[in-house]
Amino acid sequence: MPEDDDERRSGRMDRVVRDLLAGKRLKIGPGDARDRDSIRAAAALAGAREPFPRMSQAFRRRLAGRLAPAGEPGLLSRRSALVAGLAAAVGGVTGAGVFRVLDMLKPPLANPHLGSPTVFPAVKWYDAGPLSAFKQDVPVRFQAGAVGSYLVRKGDTVVGLSSVCTHLPCELNWMSSAHQLNCPCHNVTFDTDGFQITGPEAYPLPPLPRLQVRLTPTGRVQVGAT
Amino acid sequence: MPEQGPHRPGELIEFPAADVPAAQIALDELDLIYAFLYARVGNRADAEDLTQQVAMKAIPRLRAEAAAASIRAYLFATARTALAGFWARKFGLPEDELDDDLAAPAAAASPWPETGEAAERVNRILGALPANYRRVLELRFLRGYSLKEVAAETGNTVGGIKVMQLRALRAAAKVDPDA
């Protein structure tokens, strides 16, 4: 009877769905092959709950370690070296008066949180409009290629912050009334320098990663990303 | 880089310098690969395994001077192959029975993680379903309701909702979100 068969298979399917909704690995086998299309549809629906998934920092580090040839520093180290190299290169250009670097690798002076922010490499540069369009200390959401960001004007400089929470990979929202960035997933908040204000009581969170930002001679803000 | 007139906000104005190594570009592109895979397997652990598989396979084979566009295309091609292998292993089937991801055009695969198209694809799938199926899947997947909560919300039994969920997923699997 197809109805009986559906009842049996619905139990199995619901276990797959429950695992997916709990963020667990897919536990399926050849016995599920008859429902393969439905299972893949369930996986796609579960995947859509996170519209902008990003690799976690821990996975990034593991991956970089796996990719590094034996005896060489990991790719993260090389990436940092590349970022530093780019910073130096752009700094050199600054001397020539072509670009002014606004926010580079400078760590904050007082940092009560977990270390200095990491900095995205600037593989490509994206135009973010004129500096005059930015209000002081009011973050503006900007998509720099694959990297979501908030750009915050601080005097004549602009700070580029990742728009993804360092707790769970959720997109932050700007709450103008409270003057803070808020993570809707677990109500974590960050200030406009990317440092945690409130959040999980048990442990502090790393600051939001930074994007490199520069200003052209004609006053346009450019954001480095991938 | 000399500035070449005004740009539109968000416009890409400078491509990677020629001396940026291909492996570095590929590493930066892996976020897109991860998003592509996550949207298909629906969980972090499997998406990470597959992303690592793609990275280990593709990055050592890149030509040092490869252009960013061709690196991205190669990574996505490798990701689609890895995904087909993943499903084939899980279900114990030959890969050619699960080759729709292999057949997906590269152009459609690459930009969507940046534009939220994964959510749009799901909306198109849900929009093509009968109202009762759509309701069950929306409550279960997008709002995270338990079966019991869905049953209470829709006035059905838990067993009835469980079967409806199976049938709704079957119907969802038949919708072509790119049509």
mmCIF file of C-alpha atoms in Angstrom:
data_model
loop_
_atom_site.group_PDB
_atom_site.id
_atom_site.type_symbol
_atom_site.label_atom_id
_atom_site.label_comp_id
_atom_site.label_asym_id
_atom_site.label_seq_id
_atom_site.Cartn_x
_atom_site.Cartn_y
_atom_site.Cartn_z
ATOM 1 C CA MET A 1 0.000 0.000 0.000
ATOM 2 C CA PRO A 2 1.538 3.333 -0.987
ATOM 3 C CA GLU A 3 -0.003 5.034 2.081
ATOM 4 C CA ASP A 4 1.650 2.519 4.456
ATOM 5 C CA ASP A 5 4.911 2.893 2.599
ATOM 6 C CA ASP A 6 4.720 6.671 2.930
ATOM 7 C CA GLU A 7 4.101 6.382 6.653
ATOM 8 C CA ARG A 8 7.203 4.264 7.067
ATOM 9 C CA ARG A 9 9.343 6.471 4.900
ATOM 10 C CA SER A 10 8.035 9.663 6.479
ATOM 11 C CA GLY A 11 9.572 8.644 9.818
ATOM 12 C CA ARG A 12 12.949 8.114 8.248
ATOM 13 C CA MET A 13 12.672 11.367 6.315
ATOM 14 C CA ASP A 14 11.795 13.263 9.455
ATOM 15 C CA ARG A 15 14.941 11.988 11.172
ATOM 16 C CA VAL A 16 16.951 13.402 8.267
ATOM 17 C CA VAL A 17 15.062 16.702 8.516
ATOM 18 C CA ARG A 18 15.572 16.878 12.291
ATOM 19 C CA ASP A 19 19.306 16.328 11.870
ATOM 20 C CA LEU A 20 19.496 19.026 9.209
ATOM 21 C CA LEU A 21 17.572 21.497 11.331
ATOM 22 C CA ALA A 22 19.894 20.726 14.236
ATOM 23 C CA GLY A 23 22.885 21.502 12.004
ATOM 24 C CA LYS A 24 24.078 17.900 12.058
ATOM 25 C CA ARG A 25 25.825 15.973 9.340
ATOM 26 C CA LEU A 26 23.594 14.032 6.917
ATOM 27 C CA LYS A 27 23.243 10.459 8.163
ATOM 28 C CA ILE A 28 21.907 8.651 5.129
ATOM 29 C CA GLY A 29 22.753 5.449 3.319
ATOM 30 C CA PRO A 30 21.906 3.294 0.338
ATOM 31 C CA GLY A 31 18.570 2.493 1.988
ATOM 32 C CA ASP A 32 17.588 6.113 1.438
ATOM 33 C CA ALA A 33 18.325 6.084 -2.289
ATOM 34 C CA ARG A 34 14.637 5.917 -3.164
ATOM 35 C CA ASP A 35 14.138 9.256 -1.445
ATOM 36 C CA ARG A 36 17.335 10.835 -2.704
ATOM 37 C CA ASP A 37 15.646 13.711 -4.500
ATOM 38 C CA SER A 38 13.498 14.527 -1.475
ATOM 39 C CA ILE A 39 16.531 14.391 0.814
ATOM 40 C CA ARG A 40 18.435 16.727 -1.445
ATOM 41 C CA ALA A 41 15.449 19.081 -1.487
ATOM 42 C CA ALA A 42 15.426 18.989 2.317
ATOM 43 C CA ALA A 43 19.155 19.765 2.397
ATOM 44 C CA ALA A 44 18.647 22.719 0.038
ATOM 45 C CA LEU A 45 15.826 24.066 2.211
ATOM 46 C CA ALA A 46 17.962 23.684 5.324
ATOM 47 C CA GLY A 47 20.868 25.400 3.564
ATOM 48 C CA ALA A 48 18.695 28.373 2.615
ATOM 49 C CA ARG A 49 18.168 29.223 6.292
ATOM 50 C CA GLU A 50 21.600 30.804 6.226
ATOM 51 C CA PRO A 51 21.599 33.139 3.216
ATOM 52 C CA PHE A 52 25.244 34.185 3.406
ATOM 53 C CA PRO A 53 27.174 31.215 4.782
ATOM 54 C CA ARG A 54 30.837 31.819 5.440
ATOM 55 C CA MET A 55 33.633 29.494 6.475
ATOM 56 C CA SER A 56 34.310 29.697 10.196
ATOM 57 C CA GLN A 57 37.635 31.058 11.375
ATOM 58 C CA ALA A 58 38.504 27.673 12.887
ATOM 59 C CA PHE A 59 37.858 25.882 9.602
ATOM 60 C CA ARG A 60 39.817 28.528 7.712
ATOM 61 C CA ARG A 61 42.799 27.886 9.966
ATOM 62 C CA ARG A 62 42.509 24.116 9.598
ATOM 63 C CA LEU A 63 42.269 24.437 5.836
ATOM 64 C CA ALA A 64 45.256 26.746 5.643
ATOM 65 C CA GLY A 65 47.240 24.283 7.730
ATOM 66 C CA ARG A 66 46.307 21.407 5.423
ATOM 67 C CA LEU A 67 47.245 23.403 2.342
ATOM 68 C CA ALA A 68 50.641 24.478 3.623
ATOM 69 C CA PRO A 69 53.486 22.281 2.357
ATOM 70 C CA ALA A 70 55.428 20.523 5.122
ATOM 71 C CA GLY A 71 58.084 22.735 6.671
ATOM 72 C CA GLU A 72 56.535 25.949 5.376
ATOM 73 C CA PRO A 73 54.439 28.444 7.292
ATOM 74 C CA GLY A 74 50.693 27.983 6.865
ATOM 75 C CA LEU A 75 48.772 29.877 4.244
ATOM 76 C CA LEU A 76 47.303 32.074 6.923
ATOM 77 C CA SER A 77 50.777 33.212 7.769
ATOM 78 C CA ARG A 78 51.464 33.754 4.128
ATOM 79 C CA ARG A 79 48.161 35.528 3.774
ATOM 80 C CA SER A 80 49.044 37.815 6.650
ATOM 81 C CA ALA A 81 52.374 38.441 4.997
ATOM 82 C CA LEU A 82 50.559 39.262 1.775
ATOM 83 C CA VAL A 83 48.235 41.662 3.559
ATOM 84 C CA ALA A 84 51.172 43.300 5.246
ATOM 85 C CA GLY A 85 52.893 43.456 1.860
ATOM 86 C CA LEU A 86 49.872 45.083 0.303
ATOM 87 C CA ALA A 87 49.727 47.517 3.175
ATOM 88 C CA ALA A 88 53.342 48.403 2.623
ATOM 89 C CA ALA A 89 52.778 48.706 -1.111
ATOM 90 C CA VAL A 90 49.759 50.946 -0.687
ATOM 91 C CA GLY A 91 51.625 52.907 1.943
ATOM 92 C CA GLY A 92 54.384 53.444 -0.574
ATOM 93 C CA VAL A 93 51.891 54.686 -3.096
ATOM 94 C CA THR A 94 50.506 56.986 -0.424
ATOM 95 C CA GLY A 95 53.877 58.641 -0.310
ATOM 96 C CA ALA A 96 53.543 59.315 -3.993
ATOM 97 C CA GLY A 97 50.259 61.048 -3.287
ATOM 98 C CA VAL A 98 48.030 58.754 -5.310
ATOM 99 C CA PHE A 99 46.057 57.059 -2.533
ATOM 100 C CA ARG A 100 45.662 57.673 1.143
ATOM 101 C CA VAL A 101 45.220 54.599 3.253
ATOM 102 C CA LEU A 102 42.480 55.191 5.768
ATOM 103 C CA ASP A 103 42.279 52.087 7.850
ATOM 104 C CA MET A 104 44.955 49.483 7.640
ATOM 105 C CA LEU A 105 46.423 47.028 10.058
ATOM 106 C CA LYS A 106 46.577 49.433 12.942
ATOM 107 C CA PRO A 107 45.382 47.652 16.082
ATOM 108 C CA PRO A 108 43.160 49.622 18.407
ATOM 109 C CA LEU A 109 44.948 51.348 21.284
ATOM 110 C CA ALA A 110 42.892 49.878 24.081
ATOM 111 C CA ASN A 111 41.557 46.464 23.366
ATOM 112 C CA PRO A 112 39.871 44.741 26.264
ATOM 113 C CA HIS A 113 38.655 41.961 23.991
ATOM 114 C CA LEU A 114 40.158 39.034 22.205
ATOM 115 C CA GLY A 115 43.195 40.272 20.311
ATOM 116 C CA SER A 116 43.395 42.567 17.322
ATOM 117 C CA PRO A 117 40.970 42.297 14.442
ATOM 118 C CA THR A 118 42.005 40.128 11.540
ATOM 119 C CA VAL A 119 42.229 41.927 8.202
ATOM 120 C CA PHE A 120 40.796 40.696 4.916
ATOM 121 C CA PRO A 121 43.254 40.635 2.035
ATOM 122 C CA ALA A 122 42.565 43.282 -0.606
ATOM 123 C CA VAL A 123 42.635 41.212 -3.769
ATOM 124 C CA LYS A 124 40.194 43.530 -5.570
ATOM 125 C CA TRP A 125 39.121 47.104 -4.836
ATOM 126 C CA TYR A 126 35.527 48.264 -4.889
ATOM 127 C CA ASP A 127 34.205 51.803 -5.124
ATOM 128 C CA ALA A 128 32.009 52.787 -2.174
ATOM 129 C CA GLY A 129 31.136 56.346 -3.228
ATOM 130 C CA PRO A 130 32.395 59.744 -2.094
ATOM 131 C CA LEU A 131 33.650 60.273 1.453
ATOM 132 C CA SER A 132 31.227 63.200 1.763
ATOM 133 C CA ALA A 133 28.305 60.746 1.512
ATOM 134 C CA PHE A 134 29.283 59.104 4.814
ATOM 135 C CA LYS A 135 27.958 60.506 8.083
ATOM 136 C CA GLN A 136 30.307 60.542 11.052
ATOM 137 C CA ASP A 137 30.242 57.306 13.060
ATOM 138 C CA VAL A 138 27.192 55.916 11.240
ATOM 139 C CA PRO A 139 27.852 52.517 9.633
ATOM 140 C CA VAL A 140 26.758 52.028 6.035
ATOM 141 C CA ARG A 141 26.211 48.499 4.733
ATOM 142 C CA PHE A 142 28.418 47.834 1.707
ATOM 143 C CA GLN A 143 28.895 44.680 -0.318
ATOM 144 C CA ALA A 144 32.508 44.457 -1.480
ATOM 145 C CA GLY A 145 32.416 41.523 -3.889
ATOM 146 C CA ALA A 146 31.918 38.428 -1.778
ATOM 147 C CA VAL A 147 32.520 40.272 1.480
ATOM 148 C CA GLY A 148 29.712 42.014 3.319
ATOM 149 C CA SER A 149 30.839 45.027 5.298
ATOM 150 C CA TYR A 150 29.894 48.082 7.285
ATOM 151 C CA LEU A 151 31.834 51.244 6.500
ATOM 152 C CA VAL A 152 32.107 53.753 9.334
ATOM 153 C CA ARG A 153 33.415 57.274 8.862
ATOM 154 C CA LYS A 154 35.711 58.383 11.674
ATOM 155 C CA GLY A 155 36.790 61.961 10.976
ATOM 156 C CA ASP A 156 38.492 61.885 7.610
ATOM 157 C CA THR A 157 39.081 58.164 7.758
ATOM 158 C CA VAL A 158 36.770 55.237 7.140
ATOM 159 C CA VAL A 159 36.849 51.956 9.041
ATOM 160 C CA GLY A 160 35.737 48.835 7.180
ATOM 161 C CA LEU A 161 34.143 46.137 9.367
ATOM 162 C CA SER A 162 32.906 42.703 8.381
ATOM 163 C CA SER A 163 29.111 42.563 8.552
ATOM 164 C CA VAL A 164 29.152 39.004 9.897
ATOM 165 C CA CYS A 165 29.035 38.306 13.620
ATOM 166 C CA THR A 166 32.072 36.567 15.117
ATOM 167 C CA HIS A 167 29.806 34.481 17.344
ATOM 168 C CA LEU A 168 27.565 32.805 14.792
ATOM 169 C CA PRO A 169 27.867 33.622 11.106
ATOM 170 C CA CYS A 170 24.815 35.868 11.000
ATOM 171 C CA GLU A 171 24.513 39.222 9.258
ATOM 172 C CA LEU A 172 24.645 42.136 11.690
ATOM 173 C CA ASN A 173 22.002 44.869 11.664
ATOM 174 C CA TRP A 174 22.701 48.527 12.412
ATOM 175 C CA MET A 175 20.485 49.776 15.233
ATOM 176 C CA SER A 176 20.660 53.519 15.022
ATOM 177 C CA SER A 177 18.692 54.145 18.230
ATOM 178 C CA ALA A 178 21.170 52.134 20.326
ATOM 179 C CA HIS A 179 24.090 53.146 18.105
ATOM 180 C CA GLN A 180 25.382 49.601 17.813
ATOM 181 C CA LEU A 181 25.558 46.678 15.443
ATOM 182 C CA ASN A 182 23.303 43.851 16.510
ATOM 183 C CA CYS A 183 23.407 40.172 15.677
ATOM 184 C CA PRO A 184 19.813 38.971 15.303
ATOM 185 C CA CYS A 185 20.791 35.359 15.999
ATOM 186 C CA HIS A 186 21.852 35.733 19.625
ATOM 187 C CA ASN A 187 21.528 39.425 20.401
ATOM 188 C CA VAL A 188 25.263 40.081 20.435
ATOM 189 C CA THR A 189 26.151 43.744 19.930
ATOM 190 C CA PHE A 190 29.277 45.485 18.633
ATOM 191 C CA ASP A 191 30.345 49.117 18.669
ATOM 192 C CA THR A 192 31.315 51.067 15.562
ATOM 193 C CA ASP A 193 34.940 50.008 15.973
ATOM 194 C CA GLY A 194 33.872 46.374 15.757
ATOM 195 C CA PHE A 195 34.300 45.467 19.421
ATOM 196 C CA GLN A 196 31.787 43.478 21.390
ATOM 197 C CA ILE A 197 29.515 45.426 23.725
ATOM 198 C CA THR A 198 27.158 42.712 24.903
ATOM 199 C CA GLY A 199 26.772 39.044 24.122
ATOM 200 C CA PRO A 200 27.357 35.640 25.584
ATOM 201 C CA GLU A 201 28.245 36.033 29.230
ATOM 202 C CA ALA A 202 30.478 32.994 29.320
ATOM 203 C CA TYR A 203 33.157 34.151 26.928
ATOM 204 C CA PRO A 204 34.292 37.252 25.042
ATOM 205 C CA LEU A 205 34.129 37.384 21.257
ATOM 206 C CA PRO A 206 36.852 38.388 18.824
ATOM 207 C CA PRO A 207 36.385 41.821 17.247
ATOM 208 C CA LEU A 208 34.835 42.064 13.790
ATOM 209 C CA PRO A 209 37.398 41.465 11.045
ATOM 210 C CA ARG A 210 38.509 44.612 9.192
ATOM 211 C CA LEU A 211 38.515 45.424 5.512
ATOM 212 C CA GLN A 212 41.162 47.653 4.036
ATOM 213 C CA VAL A 213 39.859 51.051 2.964
ATOM 214 C CA ARG A 214 41.542 53.766 0.937
ATOM 215 C CA LEU A 215 40.668 57.197 -0.412
ATOM 216 C CA THR A 216 41.343 58.416 -3.921
ATOM 217 C CA PRO A 217 42.645 61.948 -4.636
ATOM 218 C CA THR A 218 39.124 62.896 -5.746
ATOM 219 C CA GLY A 219 37.699 61.849 -2.384
ATOM 220 C CA ARG A 220 36.132 58.492 -3.242
ATOM 221 C CA VAL A 221 36.242 55.642 -0.769
ATOM 222 C CA GLN A 222 37.518 52.316 -2.052
ATOM 223 C CA VAL A 223 37.234 49.025 -0.197
ATOM 224 C CA GLY A 224 39.583 46.090 -0.618
ATOM 225 C CA ALA A 225 38.110 42.600 -0.600
ATOM 226 C CA THR A 226 38.067 39.399 -2.599
ATOM 227 C CA MET B 1 46.499 52.618 -10.142
ATOM 228 C CA PRO B 2 45.487 55.802 -11.953
ATOM 229 C CA GLU B 3 41.876 56.686 -11.360
ATOM 230 C CA GLN B 4 39.674 56.492 -14.422
ATOM 231 C CA GLY B 5 36.707 58.775 -13.832
ATOM 232 C CA PRO B 6 33.764 58.314 -11.477
ATOM 233 C CA HIS B 7 32.585 54.845 -10.573
ATOM 234 C CA ARG B 8 29.268 53.466 -9.548
ATOM 235 C CA PRO B 9 29.168 52.441 -5.883
ATOM 236 C CA GLY B 10 30.009 48.770 -5.568
ATOM 237 C CA GLU B 11 31.680 48.676 -8.961
ATOM 238 C CA LEU B 12 34.802 46.534 -9.212
ATOM 239 C CA ILE B 13 37.479 48.996 -10.138
ATOM 240 C CA GLU B 14 40.676 47.043 -9.883
ATOM 241 C CA PHE B 15 41.378 43.448 -10.744
ATOM 242 C CA PRO B 16 43.948 41.412 -8.863
ATOM 243 C CA ALA B 17 47.476 42.421 -9.606
ATOM 244 C CA ALA B 18 49.252 40.025 -11.911
ATOM 245 C CA ASP B 19 51.650 39.013 -9.176
ATOM 246 C CA VAL B 20 48.968 37.814 -6.741
ATOM 247 C CA PRO B 21 49.553 34.042 -6.688
ATOM 248 C CA ALA B 22 46.793 31.830 -8.044
ATOM 249 C CA ALA B 23 46.731 29.825 -4.809
ATOM 250 C CA GLN B 24 46.055 33.000 -2.834
ATOM 251 C CA ILE B 25 43.188 33.981 -5.137
ATOM 252 C CA ALA B 26 41.796 30.453 -4.883
ATOM 253 C CA LEU B 27 41.926 30.536 -1.093
ATOM 254 C CA ASP B 28 39.927 33.737 -1.111
ATOM 255 C CA GLU B 29 37.405 32.226 -3.518
ATOM 256 C CA LEU B 30 36.771 29.280 -1.218
ATOM 257 C CA ASP B 31 34.130 31.230 0.692
ATOM 258 C CA LEU B 32 32.015 31.140 -2.460
ATOM 259 C CA ILE B 33 32.671 27.440 -2.891
ATOM 260 C CA TYR B 34 31.729 26.829 0.711
ATOM 261 C CA ALA B 35 28.487 28.794 0.269
ATOM 262 C CA PHE B 36 27.684 26.878 -2.922
ATOM 263 C CA LEU B 37 28.192 23.556 -1.149
ATOM 264 C CA TYR B 38 26.438 24.583 2.054
ATOM 265 C CA ALA B 39 23.342 25.554 0.072
ATOM 266 C CA ARG B 40 23.213 22.016 -1.306
ATOM 267 C CA VAL B 41 24.117 19.811 1.657
ATOM 268 C CA GLY B 42 22.432 22.028 4.254
ATOM 269 C CA ASN B 43 24.932 21.537 7.077
ATOM 270 C CA ARG B 44 28.273 22.939 8.076
ATOM 271 C CA ALA B 45 30.226 19.712 8.670
ATOM 272 C CA ASP B 46 29.557 18.204 5.243
ATOM 273 C CA ALA B 47 30.077 21.569 3.548
ATOM 274 C CA GLU B 48 33.466 21.909 5.276
ATOM 275 C CA ASP B 49 34.535 18.392 4.265
ATOM 276 C CA LEU B 50 33.616 19.062 0.669
ATOM 277 C CA THR B 51 35.258 22.491 0.612
ATOM 278 C CA GLN B 52 38.446 20.962 1.928
ATOM 279 C CA GLN B 53 38.229 18.247 -0.701
ATOM 280 C CA VAL B 54 37.889 20.897 -3.431
ATOM 281 C CA ALA B 55 40.785 22.927 -2.046
ATOM 282 C CA MET B 56 43.114 19.951 -1.742
ATOM 283 C CA LYS B 57 42.300 18.788 -5.227
ATOM 284 C CA ALA B 58 42.143 22.061 -7.148
ATOM 285 C CA ILE B 59 44.655 24.434 -5.587
ATOM 286 C CA PRO B 60 47.829 22.395 -6.171
ATOM 287 C CA ARG B 61 46.843 22.060 -9.831
ATOM 288 C CA LEU B 62 46.401 25.765 -10.531
ATOM 289 C CA ARG B 63 48.821 27.470 -12.828
ATOM 290 C CA ALA B 64 50.589 30.224 -10.897
ATOM 291 C CA GLU B 65 49.593 32.861 -13.443
ATOM 292 C CA ALA B 66 45.957 31.743 -13.848
ATOM 293 C CA ALA B 67 43.400 34.556 -14.075
ATOM 294 C CA ALA B 68 40.891 35.021 -11.260
ATOM 295 C CA ALA B 69 37.914 34.201 -13.508
ATOM 296 C CA SER B 70 39.385 30.915 -14.659
ATOM 297 C CA ILE B 71 40.364 29.993 -11.090
ATOM 298 C CA ARG B 72 36.775 30.513 -9.974
ATOM 299 C CA ALA B 73 35.430 28.446 -12.875
ATOM 300 C CA TYR B 74 37.868 25.633 -12.091
ATOM 301 C CA LEU B 75 36.985 25.664 -8.401
ATOM 302 C CA PHE B 76 33.261 25.485 -9.162
ATOM 303 C CA ALA B 77 33.781 22.670 -11.643
ATOM 304 C CA THR B 78 35.734 20.781 -8.990
ATOM 305 C CA ALA B 79 33.047 21.532 -6.407
ATOM 306 C CA ARG B 80 30.279 20.160 -8.627
ATOM 307 C CA THR B 81 32.251 16.972 -9.185
ATOM 308 C CA ALA B 82 32.901 16.623 -5.448
ATOM 309 C CA LEU B 83 29.218 17.146 -4.727
ATOM 310 C CA ALA B 84 28.121 14.512 -7.229
ATOM 311 C CA GLY B 85 30.604 12.093 -5.637
ATOM 312 C CA PHE B 86 29.297 12.956 -2.170
ATOM 313 C CA TRP B 87 25.685 12.086 -3.035
ATOM 314 C CA ALA B 88 26.718 9.019 -4.989
ATOM 315 C CA ARG B 89 28.685 7.662 -2.020
ATOM 316 C CA LYS B 90 25.896 8.454 0.407
ATOM 317 C CA PHE B 91 23.239 6.711 -1.650
ATOM 318 C CA GLY B 92 25.466 3.982 -3.067
ATOM 319 C CA LEU B 93 24.647 5.018 -6.622
ATOM 320 C CA PRO B 94 26.731 5.694 -9.706
ATOM 321 C CA GLU B 95 27.563 9.379 -10.115
ATOM 322 C CA ASP B 96 25.808 9.654 -13.457
ATOM 323 C CA GLU B 97 22.475 9.057 -11.716
ATOM 324 C CA LEU B 98 23.070 12.172 -9.652
ATOM 325 C CA ASP B 99 24.618 14.420 -12.219
ATOM 326 C CA ASP B 100 22.321 17.429 -12.101
ATOM 327 C CA ASP B 101 24.893 19.357 -10.113
ATOM 328 C CA LEU B 102 27.483 18.441 -12.708
ATOM 329 C CA ALA B 103 25.211 19.785 -15.416
ATOM 330 C CA ALA B 104 24.567 23.090 -13.619
ATOM 331 C CA PRO B 105 26.018 25.936 -15.649
ATOM 332 C CA ALA B 106 29.063 27.580 -14.093
ATOM 333 C CA ALA B 107 27.652 31.042 -14.656
ATOM 334 C CA ALA B 108 24.635 30.247 -12.521
ATOM 335 C CA ALA B 109 26.753 28.744 -9.779
ATOM 336 C CA SER B 110 29.260 31.461 -9.142
ATOM 337 C CA PRO B 111 27.466 34.708 -8.339
ATOM 338 C CA TRP B 112 24.559 33.588 -6.205
ATOM 339 C CA PRO B 113 26.241 33.332 -2.821
ATOM 340 C CA GLU B 114 26.921 37.043 -3.036
ATOM 341 C CA THR B 115 23.408 38.066 -3.968
ATOM 342 C CA GLY B 116 21.255 35.841 -1.784
ATOM 343 C CA GLU B 117 20.035 33.864 -4.771
ATOM 344 C CA ALA B 118 19.967 30.682 -2.687
ATOM 345 C CA ALA B 119 17.026 32.142 -0.785
ATOM 346 C CA GLU B 120 15.396 33.227 -4.047
ATOM 347 C CA ARG B 121 15.713 29.711 -5.447
ATOM 348 C CA VAL B 122 14.018 28.320 -2.377
ATOM 349 C CA ASN B 123 11.272 30.919 -2.662
ATOM 350 C CA ARG B 124 10.701 29.847 -6.261
ATOM 351 C CA ILE B 125 10.498 26.202 -5.148
ATOM 352 C CA LEU B 126 8.071 26.967 -2.340
ATOM 353 C CA GLY B 127 6.035 29.249 -4.587
ATOM 354 C CA ALA B 128 5.472 26.399 -7.030
ATOM 355 C CA LEU B 129 3.994 24.080 -4.386
ATOM 356 C CA PRO B 130 0.367 23.643 -3.332
ATOM 357 C CA ALA B 131 -0.486 25.832 -0.353
ATOM 358 C CA ASN B 132 -0.615 23.014 2.224
ATOM 359 C CA TYR B 133 2.803 21.657 1.207
ATOM 360 C CA ARG B 134 4.303 25.136 1.123
ATOM 361 C CA ARG B 135 2.946 25.900 4.592
ATOM 362 C CA VAL B 136 4.446 22.754 6.116
ATOM 363 C CA LEU B 137 7.887 23.349 4.607
ATOM 364 C CA GLU B 138 7.898 27.039 5.511
ATOM 365 C CA LEU B 139 7.021 26.336 9.115
ATOM 366 C CA ARG B 140 9.405 23.427 9.441
ATOM 367 C CA PHE B 141 12.468 24.735 7.626
ATOM 368 C CA LEU B 142 12.243 28.503 7.585
ATOM 369 C CA ARG B 143 10.684 28.986 11.028
ATOM 370 C CA GLY B 144 12.185 25.917 12.684
ATOM 371 C CA TYR B 145 8.891 24.536 14.006
ATOM 372 C CA SER B 146 8.812 20.997 15.381
ATOM 373 C CA LEU B 147 6.364 18.530 13.861
ATOM 374 C CA LYS B 148 4.175 18.969 16.900
ATOM 375 C CA GLU B 149 4.141 22.731 16.496
ATOM 376 C CA VAL B 150 3.352 22.453 12.788
ATOM 377 C CA ALA B 151 0.527 20.059 13.616
ATOM 378 C CA ALA B 152 -0.898 22.488 16.162
ATOM 379 C CA GLU B 153 -0.556 25.434 13.777
ATOM 380 C CA THR B 154 -2.269 23.669 10.893
ATOM 381 C CA GLY B 155 -4.831 21.636 12.825
ATOM 382 C CA ASN B 156 -3.424 18.255 11.789
ATOM 383 C CA THR B 157 -2.025 15.252 13.597
ATOM 384 C CA VAL B 158 1.717 14.797 14.010
ATOM 385 C CA GLY B 159 1.580 11.635 11.911
ATOM 386 C CA GLY B 160 -0.357 13.440 9.194
ATOM 387 C CA ILE B 161 2.159 16.274 9.114
ATOM 388 C CA LYS B 162 5.031 13.817 8.956
ATOM 389 C CA VAL B 163 3.579 12.224 5.821
ATOM 390 C CA MET B 164 2.714 15.622 4.376
ATOM 391 C CA GLN B 165 6.303 16.727 4.942
ATOM 392 C CA LEU B 166 7.561 13.728 2.951
ATOM 393 C CA ARG B 167 5.138 14.424 0.115
ATOM 394 C CA ALA B 168 5.918 18.129 0.152
ATOM 395 C CA LEU B 169 9.642 17.387 -0.155
ATOM 396 C CA ARG B 170 8.937 15.024 -3.030
ATOM 397 C CA ALA B 171 6.981 17.777 -4.750
ATOM 398 C CA ALA B 172 9.728 20.298 -4.003
ATOM 399 C CA ALA B 173 12.303 17.995 -5.572
ATOM 400 C CA LYS B 174 10.351 18.079 -8.834
ATOM 401 C CA VAL B 175 10.386 21.878 -9.107
ATOM 402 C CA ASP B 176 13.067 23.363 -11.300
ATOM 403 C CA PRO B 177 14.053 26.556 -9.444
ATOM 404 C CA ASP B 178 15.871 27.888 -12.477
ATOM 405 C CA ALA B 179 12.932 27.491 -14.857
#
